[in-house]
Coordinates of C-alpha atoms and ligand atoms in Angstrom, one line a residue:
Chain A
M1 CA -3.5 9.2 -2.7
P2 CA -7.0 10.0 -1.3
H3 CA -7.9 8.7 2.1
I4 CA -11.2 7.1 1.0
D5 CA -11.5 6.3 -2.7
I6 CA -15.0 5.2 -3.9
R7 CA -15.1 4.0 -7.5
N8 CA -18.3 2.9 -9.4
V9 CA -19.8 1.5 -6.2
V10 CA -23.2 -0.2 -6.6
K11 CA -25.2 -2.0 -4.0
R12 CA -28.1 -4.4 -4.8
F13 CA -29.9 -6.4 -2.2
E14 CA -31.1 -9.8 -3.4
T15 CA -34.6 -10.4 -2.1
A16 CA -37.3 -13.0 -2.6
D17 CA -39.0 -11.0 -5.3
G18 CA -35.9 -10.3 -7.4
G19 CA -33.7 -7.6 -5.9
V20 CA -33.5 -4.0 -4.8
H21 CA -31.2 -1.6 -6.3
A22 CA -30.2 0.2 -3.1
F23 CA -27.4 2.5 -4.2
G24 CA -25.1 3.6 -6.9
P25 CA -23.2 4.0 -9.0
A26 CA -21.1 6.6 -7.3
T27 CA -17.5 7.7 -7.6
F28 CA -15.9 10.2 -5.3
T29 CA -13.0 10.6 -2.9
V30 CA -12.5 11.8 0.6
E31 CA -9.2 13.4 1.7
R32 CA -7.9 12.8 5.2
G33 CA -9.3 15.4 7.6
E34 CA -12.2 16.3 5.4
F35 CA -15.8 16.7 6.6
V36 CA -18.1 15.3 3.9
S37 CA -21.8 15.3 4.0
L38 CA -24.1 13.0 2.2
V39 CA -27.5 14.5 1.5
G40 CA -30.4 12.9 -0.3
P41 CA -34.0 11.9 0.3
S42 CA -35.1 9.0 2.3
G43 CA -34.4 5.6 0.8
C44 CA -31.6 6.8 -1.5
G45 CA -29.0 4.6 0.0
K46 CA -27.1 6.9 2.4
S47 CA -27.0 4.4 5.2
T48 CA -26.1 1.6 2.8
L49 CA -23.1 3.6 1.5
L50 CA -21.9 4.3 5.1
L51 CA -22.1 0.6 5.9
M52 CA -20.1 -0.2 2.8
I53 CA -17.4 2.3 3.8
A54 CA -17.2 0.7 7.2
G55 CA -16.7 -2.7 5.6
L56 CA -20.0 -3.9 7.2
L57 CA -21.6 -4.5 3.8
P58 CA -19.8 -5.6 0.6
P59 CA -20.5 -3.6 -2.5
S60 CA -22.2 -5.5 -5.3
A61 CA -19.9 -3.8 -7.8
G62 CA -17.1 -1.3 -7.8
E63 CA -14.3 -0.7 -5.3
I64 CA -13.8 1.1 -2.0
D65 CA -10.1 1.8 -1.1
V66 CA -8.9 3.2 2.2
D67 CA -5.4 4.6 2.1
G68 CA -4.8 2.7 -1.1
R69 CA -6.0 -0.7 0.1
P70 CA -9.3 -2.2 -0.7
V71 CA -11.8 -2.6 2.1
L72 CA -12.4 -6.4 2.3
A73 CA -13.5 -6.9 5.9
T74 CA -15.2 -4.9 8.7
R75 CA -13.0 -1.9 9.6
T76 CA -12.3 -1.5 13.3
D77 CA -10.6 1.9 13.1
V78 CA -13.8 3.8 12.5
G79 CA -16.4 5.3 14.9
I80 CA -19.9 4.6 13.6
M81 CA -23.0 6.2 14.9
F82 CA -25.8 4.1 13.4
Q83 CA -29.2 5.4 12.4
D84 CA -30.8 3.5 15.3
N85 CA -28.8 4.0 18.4
T86 CA -26.7 1.1 19.8
L87 CA -27.2 1.8 23.5
V88 CA -27.9 -1.4 25.4
P89 CA -30.7 -1.3 28.1
W90 CA -28.7 -3.1 30.8
R91 CA -26.0 -0.5 31.0
S92 CA -26.0 3.1 32.2
V93 CA -25.0 5.9 29.8
R94 CA -21.4 5.9 31.1
R95 CA -21.2 2.1 31.0
N96 CA -22.6 2.1 27.4
I97 CA -19.8 4.4 26.4
E98 CA -17.4 2.1 28.1
L99 CA -18.8 -0.9 26.2
Q100 CA -17.1 0.4 23.0
L101 CA -13.8 0.3 24.9
E102 CA -14.4 -3.0 26.6
L103 CA -15.3 -4.7 23.4
R104 CA -12.0 -3.5 22.0
G105 CA -10.1 -4.8 25.0
I106 CA -9.3 -1.4 26.4
N107 CA -9.6 -0.9 30.2
P108 CA -12.2 1.9 30.5
K109 CA -10.5 3.2 33.7
T110 CA -7.7 4.5 31.6
C111 CA -10.2 6.7 29.6
R112 CA -12.2 8.3 32.4
E113 CA -11.2 11.8 31.5
R114 CA -12.0 11.3 27.9
I115 CA -15.4 10.0 28.8
D116 CA -16.1 12.8 31.2
G117 CA -15.0 15.3 28.5
L118 CA -17.4 13.8 25.9
L119 CA -20.3 13.7 28.3
E120 CA -19.6 17.4 29.1
T121 CA -19.5 18.3 25.4
V122 CA -22.9 16.9 24.8
G123 CA -24.3 18.1 28.1
L124 CA -25.0 14.7 29.6
T125 CA -22.8 14.9 32.7
D126 CA -25.7 14.7 35.0
F127 CA -27.2 11.7 33.2
A128 CA -24.0 9.6 33.2
N129 CA -25.5 7.0 35.6
R130 CA -29.0 6.9 34.1
A131 CA -30.3 4.0 32.0
P132 CA -30.9 4.8 28.3
F133 CA -34.6 4.3 28.7
E134 CA -34.7 7.1 31.3
L135 CA -33.4 9.5 28.6
S136 CA -35.3 11.4 25.9
G137 CA -34.8 10.4 22.2
G138 CA -32.4 13.3 21.7
M139 CA -30.4 12.6 24.8
Q140 CA -30.1 8.9 23.7
Q141 CA -28.6 10.2 20.4
R142 CA -26.1 12.3 22.2
A143 CA -25.1 9.4 24.3
A144 CA -24.7 7.3 21.2
F145 CA -22.5 10.0 19.8
C146 CA -20.2 9.6 22.8
Q147 CA -20.2 5.9 22.3
A148 CA -19.1 6.2 18.7
M149 CA -16.3 8.7 19.5
V150 CA -14.8 7.4 22.7
H151 CA -12.1 5.2 21.2
D152 CA -10.7 8.2 19.3
P153 CA -11.5 6.8 15.8
D154 CA -9.5 7.7 12.7
T155 CA -12.6 8.1 10.7
V156 CA -16.1 9.0 12.0
L157 CA -19.3 7.9 10.2
L158 CA -22.4 9.6 11.5
D159 CA -25.8 8.4 10.2
E160 CA -28.2 11.3 10.9
P161 CA -26.8 12.0 14.4
L162 CA -29.0 15.0 14.9
G163 CA -32.2 13.5 13.5
K164 CA -34.2 13.3 16.7
L165 CA -33.1 16.6 18.2
D166 CA -35.3 19.7 18.5
A167 CA -34.2 22.7 16.4
M168 CA -32.5 24.5 19.2
T169 CA -30.5 21.6 20.5
R170 CA -29.7 20.7 17.0
E171 CA -28.2 24.1 16.4
R172 CA -26.1 23.8 19.5
I173 CA -24.8 20.3 18.8
R174 CA -23.9 21.4 15.3
A175 CA -21.7 24.1 16.7
D176 CA -20.2 21.6 19.2
L177 CA -19.6 19.1 16.4
Q178 CA -17.9 21.8 14.3
R179 CA -15.7 22.9 17.2
L180 CA -14.7 19.3 17.9
W181 CA -13.8 18.7 14.2
L182 CA -11.9 22.0 13.9
K183 CA -9.9 20.8 16.9
T184 CA -9.2 17.2 15.9
R185 CA -9.5 17.3 12.1
T186 CA -10.7 13.8 12.1
T187 CA -12.2 12.6 8.8
V188 CA -16.0 12.7 9.1
L189 CA -18.8 11.4 6.9
L190 CA -22.1 12.8 7.9
V191 CA -25.5 11.6 6.6
T192 CA -28.2 14.3 6.9
H193 CA -31.5 15.4 5.4
S194 CA -30.7 19.0 6.1
I195 CA -29.1 21.0 3.3
E196 CA -28.2 23.8 5.7
E197 CA -26.6 21.4 8.1
A198 CA -24.5 20.0 5.3
V199 CA -23.4 23.4 4.1
Q200 CA -22.6 24.6 7.6
L201 CA -20.4 21.7 8.6
S202 CA -18.8 20.3 5.5
T203 CA -15.8 20.8 3.3
K204 CA -17.8 19.2 0.6
V205 CA -21.4 17.9 0.1
C206 CA -22.3 14.8 -1.9
I207 CA -25.7 15.1 -3.5
I208 CA -27.5 11.8 -3.9
T209 CA -30.5 11.5 -6.2
P210 CA -33.9 10.1 -5.1
R211 CA -34.3 6.3 -5.2
P212 CA -32.4 4.5 -6.7
G213 CA -29.7 6.8 -5.3
R214 CA -26.9 7.8 -7.6
L215 CA -24.3 10.4 -6.9
D216 CA -25.5 13.4 -8.7
S217 CA -22.7 15.8 -8.0
V218 CA -20.2 16.9 -5.3
V219 CA -20.2 20.5 -4.2
D220 CA -17.1 22.0 -2.5
I221 CA -18.1 24.4 0.2
D222 CA -15.6 27.3 0.3
L223 CA -16.6 29.3 3.3
P224 CA -14.5 30.6 6.2
W225 CA -14.2 28.7 9.6
P226 CA -15.7 28.7 12.1
R227 CA -19.1 28.9 10.3
D228 CA -21.0 30.9 12.9
L229 CA -24.1 33.0 12.6
T230 CA -22.3 35.7 10.5
V231 CA -21.2 33.1 8.0
K232 CA -24.7 31.5 7.9
R233 CA -26.2 34.9 7.1
S234 CA -23.8 35.6 4.3
A235 CA -24.9 35.6 0.7
A236 CA -22.3 32.9 -0.1
F237 CA -23.9 30.5 2.4
A238 CA -27.4 31.1 0.9
G239 CA -25.9 30.6 -2.5
Y240 CA -24.7 27.1 -1.6
V241 CA -28.0 26.2 0.0
S242 CA -30.0 27.2 -3.1
Q243 CA -27.5 25.5 -5.4
I244 CA -28.0 22.2 -3.7
S245 CA -31.8 22.8 -3.3
D246 CA -32.0 23.4 -7.0
V247 CA -30.7 19.9 -7.7
F248 CA -33.4 18.3 -5.6
H249 CA -35.9 20.7 -7.2
R250 CA -34.9 19.3 -10.6
Y251 CA -35.7 15.8 -9.4
G252 CA -39.1 17.0 -8.2
E253 CA -38.1 16.2 -4.7
I254 CA -38.7 19.7 -3.2
Chain B
M1 CA -52.1 9.4 51.1
R2 CA -49.6 7.7 48.7
R3 CA -48.7 5.3 51.5
V4 CA -52.3 4.3 51.8
N5 CA -52.6 3.9 48.1
Q6 CA -49.5 1.6 48.0
L7 CA -50.8 -0.5 50.8
G8 CA -54.1 -0.8 49.1
R9 CA -52.4 -1.9 45.9
A10 CA -50.4 -4.6 47.8
A11 CA -53.4 -5.8 49.6
A12 CA -55.7 -5.9 46.5
F13 CA -54.8 -9.5 45.5
P14 CA -54.9 -11.2 49.0
L15 CA -58.2 -9.4 49.7
F16 CA -59.7 -10.4 46.4
F17 CA -58.6 -14.0 46.9
A18 CA -60.0 -14.1 50.4
G19 CA -63.2 -12.8 49.0
L20 CA -63.4 -15.6 46.5
L21 CA -62.9 -18.2 49.2
L22 CA -65.6 -16.5 51.3
A23 CA -68.0 -16.5 48.4
W24 CA -67.2 -20.3 47.9
E25 CA -67.8 -20.9 51.6
V26 CA -71.1 -19.1 51.7
S27 CA -72.6 -20.3 48.4
I28 CA -72.1 -24.0 49.4
G29 CA -74.5 -23.4 52.3
L30 CA -76.8 -21.2 50.2
F31 CA -77.3 -23.7 47.4
H32 CA -77.2 -26.8 49.7
V33 CA -74.3 -28.4 47.8
P34 CA -73.4 -31.7 49.5
A35 CA -69.9 -32.1 50.8
Y36 CA -69.2 -35.2 48.8
I37 CA -69.7 -33.1 45.6
L38 CA -67.9 -29.9 46.6
P39 CA -66.7 -29.3 50.2
R40 CA -66.4 -25.9 51.8
P41 CA -62.9 -24.3 52.0
S42 CA -63.1 -24.5 55.8
E43 CA -63.8 -28.3 55.6
I44 CA -60.9 -28.7 53.2
A45 CA -58.6 -26.9 55.6
L46 CA -59.7 -29.1 58.6
S47 CA -59.3 -32.3 56.6
A48 CA -55.8 -31.2 55.4
R49 CA -54.8 -30.5 58.9
A50 CA -55.9 -34.0 60.0
D51 CA -53.9 -35.7 57.2
Y52 CA -51.0 -33.2 57.1
P53 CA -48.0 -35.6 57.7
L54 CA -48.9 -37.6 54.6
L55 CA -49.8 -34.5 52.5
L56 CA -46.4 -33.0 53.4
R57 CA -44.5 -36.1 52.5
Y58 CA -46.3 -36.3 49.1
T59 CA -45.8 -32.6 48.5
F60 CA -42.1 -33.3 49.0
I61 CA -42.1 -36.2 46.6
T62 CA -44.0 -34.4 43.8
G63 CA -41.8 -31.3 44.5
T64 CA -38.6 -33.4 44.1
E65 CA -39.9 -34.8 40.8
T66 CA -40.8 -31.3 39.6
V67 CA -37.6 -29.5 40.6
L68 CA -35.3 -32.3 39.4
G69 CA -37.0 -32.5 36.0
Y70 CA -36.9 -28.7 35.7
A71 CA -33.2 -28.4 36.7
V72 CA -32.1 -31.2 34.3
A73 CA -34.1 -29.5 31.5
I74 CA -32.3 -26.2 32.1
V75 CA -28.9 -27.9 32.3
V76 CA -29.5 -29.7 29.0
A77 CA -31.6 -27.2 27.1
L78 CA -29.5 -24.1 27.6
P79 CA -26.3 -25.4 26.1
L80 CA -28.2 -27.1 23.4
G81 CA -30.0 -23.8 22.6
L82 CA -26.6 -22.0 22.4
A83 CA -25.1 -24.7 20.2
I84 CA -28.1 -24.5 17.8
A85 CA -27.9 -20.7 17.7
F86 CA -24.2 -20.7 16.8
S87 CA -24.1 -23.7 14.4
G88 CA -25.7 -23.5 11.0
L89 CA -25.6 -27.3 10.7
L90 CA -27.5 -27.8 14.0
R91 CA -29.9 -25.1 13.0
R92 CA -30.8 -27.0 9.8
T93 CA -31.0 -30.4 11.4
V94 CA -31.6 -30.5 15.2
Y95 CA -33.7 -27.3 15.3
P96 CA -36.5 -28.4 12.9
T97 CA -36.5 -31.8 14.6
L98 CA -37.1 -30.1 17.9
V99 CA -39.8 -27.9 16.4
S100 CA -41.6 -31.0 15.1
L101 CA -41.3 -32.9 18.4
E102 CA -42.7 -29.8 20.2
M103 CA -46.0 -30.5 18.5
I104 CA -46.4 -33.8 20.3
P105 CA -48.1 -33.5 23.7
K106 CA -45.2 -34.7 25.9
I107 CA -47.6 -36.4 28.4
A108 CA -48.4 -38.9 25.7
F109 CA -45.0 -40.5 26.4
A110 CA -45.9 -41.0 30.1
P111 CA -47.5 -44.5 29.9
I112 CA -44.5 -45.8 27.8
F113 CA -41.9 -44.5 30.2
I114 CA -43.8 -45.9 33.2
S115 CA -44.1 -49.3 31.5
W116 CA -40.3 -49.2 30.9
L117 CA -39.1 -47.8 34.1
G118 CA -41.7 -48.6 36.7
F119 CA -43.5 -46.6 39.4
G120 CA -40.4 -44.8 40.8
L121 CA -38.9 -41.3 40.6
L122 CA -37.1 -41.6 37.3
P123 CA -40.1 -41.8 34.8
K124 CA -41.7 -38.7 36.5
V125 CA -38.5 -36.8 36.3
I126 CA -38.2 -37.7 32.6
I127 CA -41.8 -36.5 31.9
V128 CA -41.2 -33.2 33.7
F129 CA -37.9 -32.9 31.8
L130 CA -39.7 -33.3 28.5
V131 CA -42.4 -30.8 29.4
C132 CA -39.8 -28.2 30.4
F133 CA -37.1 -28.9 27.8
F134 CA -38.9 -27.7 24.7
P135 CA -40.0 -24.2 25.8
I136 CA -36.5 -23.6 27.3
V137 CA -34.5 -24.7 24.3
L138 CA -36.8 -23.0 21.7
N139 CA -36.8 -19.7 23.6
A140 CA -33.1 -19.8 24.2
V141 CA -32.5 -20.3 20.4
A142 CA -34.9 -17.4 19.7
G143 CA -33.0 -15.2 22.2
F144 CA -29.6 -16.0 21.0
V145 CA -30.2 -15.5 17.3
S146 CA -32.3 -12.3 17.5
L147 CA -29.7 -9.7 18.3
S148 CA -30.7 -6.6 16.4
E149 CA -28.8 -5.9 13.2
E150 CA -27.6 -2.6 14.6
L151 CA -26.0 -4.2 17.7
T152 CA -24.5 -7.0 15.6
R153 CA -22.8 -4.5 13.4
F154 CA -21.8 -2.3 16.3
T155 CA -20.1 -5.3 17.9
R156 CA -18.4 -6.4 14.7
A157 CA -17.0 -2.9 14.1
T158 CA -15.2 -3.1 17.5
G159 CA -13.4 -6.2 16.3
A160 CA -14.3 -8.0 19.5
G161 CA -13.7 -11.8 19.5
T162 CA -16.6 -14.2 19.7
W163 CA -16.4 -14.8 23.4
R164 CA -16.1 -11.2 24.4
A165 CA -18.9 -10.2 22.1
F166 CA -21.0 -13.1 23.5
F167 CA -20.6 -12.2 27.2
K168 CA -20.8 -8.4 26.8
V169 CA -23.6 -8.2 24.2
R170 CA -25.3 -11.3 23.0
L171 CA -25.9 -13.1 26.3
P172 CA -27.4 -10.2 28.2
A173 CA -29.5 -9.2 25.2
A174 CA -30.8 -12.8 25.0
L175 CA -31.7 -13.1 28.7
P176 CA -35.2 -11.7 28.6
Q177 CA -36.2 -14.2 25.9
V178 CA -34.4 -17.0 27.8
F179 CA -36.4 -16.2 30.9
V180 CA -39.7 -16.4 28.9
G181 CA -38.8 -20.1 28.4
F182 CA -37.8 -20.5 32.0
K183 CA -41.1 -19.1 33.2
Y184 CA -43.3 -21.0 30.8
A185 CA -41.5 -24.3 31.8
A186 CA -41.9 -23.4 35.5
M187 CA -45.6 -23.1 35.1
N188 CA -46.0 -26.4 33.4
A189 CA -43.4 -28.5 35.3
S190 CA -45.8 -29.6 38.1
V191 CA -48.5 -30.4 35.5
G192 CA -46.1 -33.0 34.1
A193 CA -45.4 -34.5 37.5
T194 CA -49.0 -34.7 38.5
I195 CA -50.2 -36.4 35.3
A196 CA -47.3 -38.8 35.4
E197 CA -48.4 -39.7 38.9
F198 CA -52.0 -40.2 37.8
I199 CA -50.8 -42.7 35.2
G200 CA -48.6 -44.9 37.4
S201 CA -47.4 -44.3 41.0
D202 CA -47.8 -45.3 44.6
Q203 CA -47.0 -41.9 46.1
G204 CA -47.1 -38.2 45.4
L205 CA -49.9 -35.6 45.3
G206 CA -51.3 -36.9 41.9
F207 CA -51.5 -40.4 43.4
Y208 CA -53.2 -38.9 46.5
I209 CA -55.8 -37.1 44.5
Q210 CA -56.8 -40.3 42.7
I211 CA -57.1 -42.2 46.0
A212 CA -59.0 -39.5 47.7
T213 CA -61.5 -39.2 44.8
G214 CA -61.9 -42.9 44.7
N215 CA -62.8 -42.8 48.4
M216 CA -65.4 -40.0 47.9
R217 CA -63.2 -37.5 49.8
P218 CA -63.1 -34.4 47.5
D219 CA -62.1 -32.4 50.6
L220 CA -58.7 -34.3 50.7
A221 CA -58.4 -34.1 46.9
F222 CA -58.9 -30.3 47.1
A223 CA -56.3 -30.1 49.8
A224 CA -53.8 -31.8 47.5
I225 CA -54.8 -29.5 44.6
F226 CA -54.1 -26.4 46.8
L227 CA -50.7 -27.8 47.6
L228 CA -50.0 -28.4 43.9
A229 CA -51.0 -24.8 43.2
L230 CA -48.6 -23.7 46.0
L231 CA -45.8 -25.8 44.5
G232 CA -46.3 -24.2 41.1
L233 CA -46.5 -20.7 42.5
S234 CA -43.3 -21.1 44.4
M235 CA -41.5 -22.4 41.3
F236 CA -42.8 -19.5 39.3
G237 CA -42.0 -17.1 42.1
L238 CA -38.4 -18.3 42.4
V239 CA -37.8 -17.9 38.7
T240 CA -39.4 -14.5 38.7
L241 CA -37.1 -13.5 41.5
A242 CA -34.1 -14.8 39.6
E243 CA -35.2 -12.7 36.7
R244 CA -35.4 -9.6 38.8
V245 CA -31.9 -10.2 40.1
L246 CA -30.3 -11.1 36.8
I247 CA -32.0 -8.6 34.5
P248 CA -33.4 -5.8 36.6
W249 CA -33.1 -3.5 33.6
D250 CA -35.7 -5.4 31.7
I251 CA -38.2 -5.5 34.6
S252 CA -37.7 -1.9 35.4
Q253 CA -38.2 -0.9 31.8
R254 CA -41.5 -2.8 31.7
R255 CA -42.5 -1.1 35.0
I256 CA -41.8 2.3 33.7
R257 CA -43.6 1.6 30.4
G258 CA -46.5 0.2 32.4
K259 CA -46.9 3.4 34.4
N260 CA -47.3 5.6 31.3
Ligands
ATP1 N1 -31.1 -5.4 4.2 C1 -31.8 -4.9 3.1 N2 -32.5 -5.7 2.3 C2 -33.2 -5.2 1.3 N3 -33.3 -3.9 0.9 C3 -32.6 -3.1 1.7 C4 -31.8 -3.5 2.8 N4 -31.3 -2.4 3.4 C5 -31.7 -1.3 2.7 N5 -32.5 -1.7 1.7 C6 -33.1 -0.9 0.6 O1 -32.1 -0.1 0.1 C7 -32.5 1.3 -0.1 C8 -31.6 2.3 0.6 O2 -31.7 2.1 2.0 P1 -30.9 3.0 3.0 O3 -31.3 2.6 4.4 O4 -29.5 3.0 2.7 O5 -31.6 4.4 2.7 P2 -31.3 5.8 3.4 O6 -30.8 6.8 2.4 O7 -30.4 5.6 4.6 O8 -32.7 6.3 3.9 P3 -33.2 7.1 5.2 O9 -32.8 8.5 5.0 O10 -34.6 6.9 5.3 O11 -32.4 6.5 6.3 C9 -34.0 1.3 0.3 O12 -34.8 1.2 -0.8 C10 -34.1 0.1 1.2 O13 -35.4 -0.4 1.0
MG2 MG1 -30.6 5.8 6.5

């Protein structure tokens, strides 16, 4: 039985002037421990799909099962990093990370080491006691990443987590993310605009068509781990990138 | 150098204000304005000193009306704002009613209350209450319902119960907007008290201004007006101080933005 089973899922938003077809239909599965990327142009429904998997939005049609049971309410066993960060201005970076725990009724004192470790991983140790508005956009994203991961979630949903980072930091955090995943083998769903990022990090890539977004195809990425510079320079890597680019080319997107 | 700059910045307002008073003082002589039309600031100060026991007593009376009405407004409006924010039924019934009532100038009720309740403290407190109640309740509702979609979802995904979510996220997020209401009400509270006193009373600064004007003593009327300004400023100052203590993150954020 697949971990996440998505069958014929469609989302429409009812609005004053009729309705918007936001996403679907899409059918695919995610196995436990997989790293799945969703790539597609802006507005194709990637965030919407992520919210549906988290149980935060009900699908208009189709079913989403997790471990064989339909998702009927908000799931609390996931870690979500939303597209706009959820840092609150009245708490420091560390206390923002603790907010995730406090809201779950966990005493943050029992997780000090875990928080320190996460801060270390994203290079924010020296900024733990700063307020979010004292951080750059990229630093805020890294803090939000810690906030989404601190409760050791079973499944991680990341909505463009590296979107606001510069190319260099992006490269570094990608490597960190991969190392973290190789160590924990948590199930990850990653939304990204970057085809290379998807190929580098994923076990498979879901290609979503331009608006209204349907699932075009799923590409299994069969490359050795860890996917360091050598792998990224390989012909196989370039092959996957151009295979996915070709799909968007067909849609006139690139 | 920076020290001097900071000092200069802090002194800017008092200096400017003193300059205004000086300009007033000088131009009265320059344009030969008679004192029964517009007195000089120095004359106002001297007259105020001569009549200070009464002025002080009346300041206390008007101050009591203002502070009581303001406090009762907070005590009633804040819970009501919360209830409206969390109850769909109240949002469809009470809320539109309040919005419609908000259109009425509250002062219009003053003569009626005074005819019902006489010249005492109570009708003034009620008028001040009415003036303060609406901005506080409407801003509280706005604050409590306008949590960002992202934060709402984040909180839901943690499975936090209503109360925990409220105290850890919704309440602090609402405070800046709640304080907008507090500050607006603080600025208008003494207006309510003064006009209520104009309409019917035998004590208080509003009453004093009417008597002084009737007696051709604009110097005394201006003295009372200065005291009213002081009263309003202290109310506003106290609320601003409370805001700084309770939500320093909001102030500091604005400060930092302001510098760039
Ligand atoms: N609450 C809503 N009400 C109405 N329409 C919505 C709502 N949320 C999203 N949509 C619409 O659904 C479509 C998909 O939105 P979504 O945010 O999922 O796109 P996305 O793929 O995440 O885009 P981006 O890469 O820019 O973040 C868009 O056309 C959007 O206008
Ligand atoms: Mg999105």
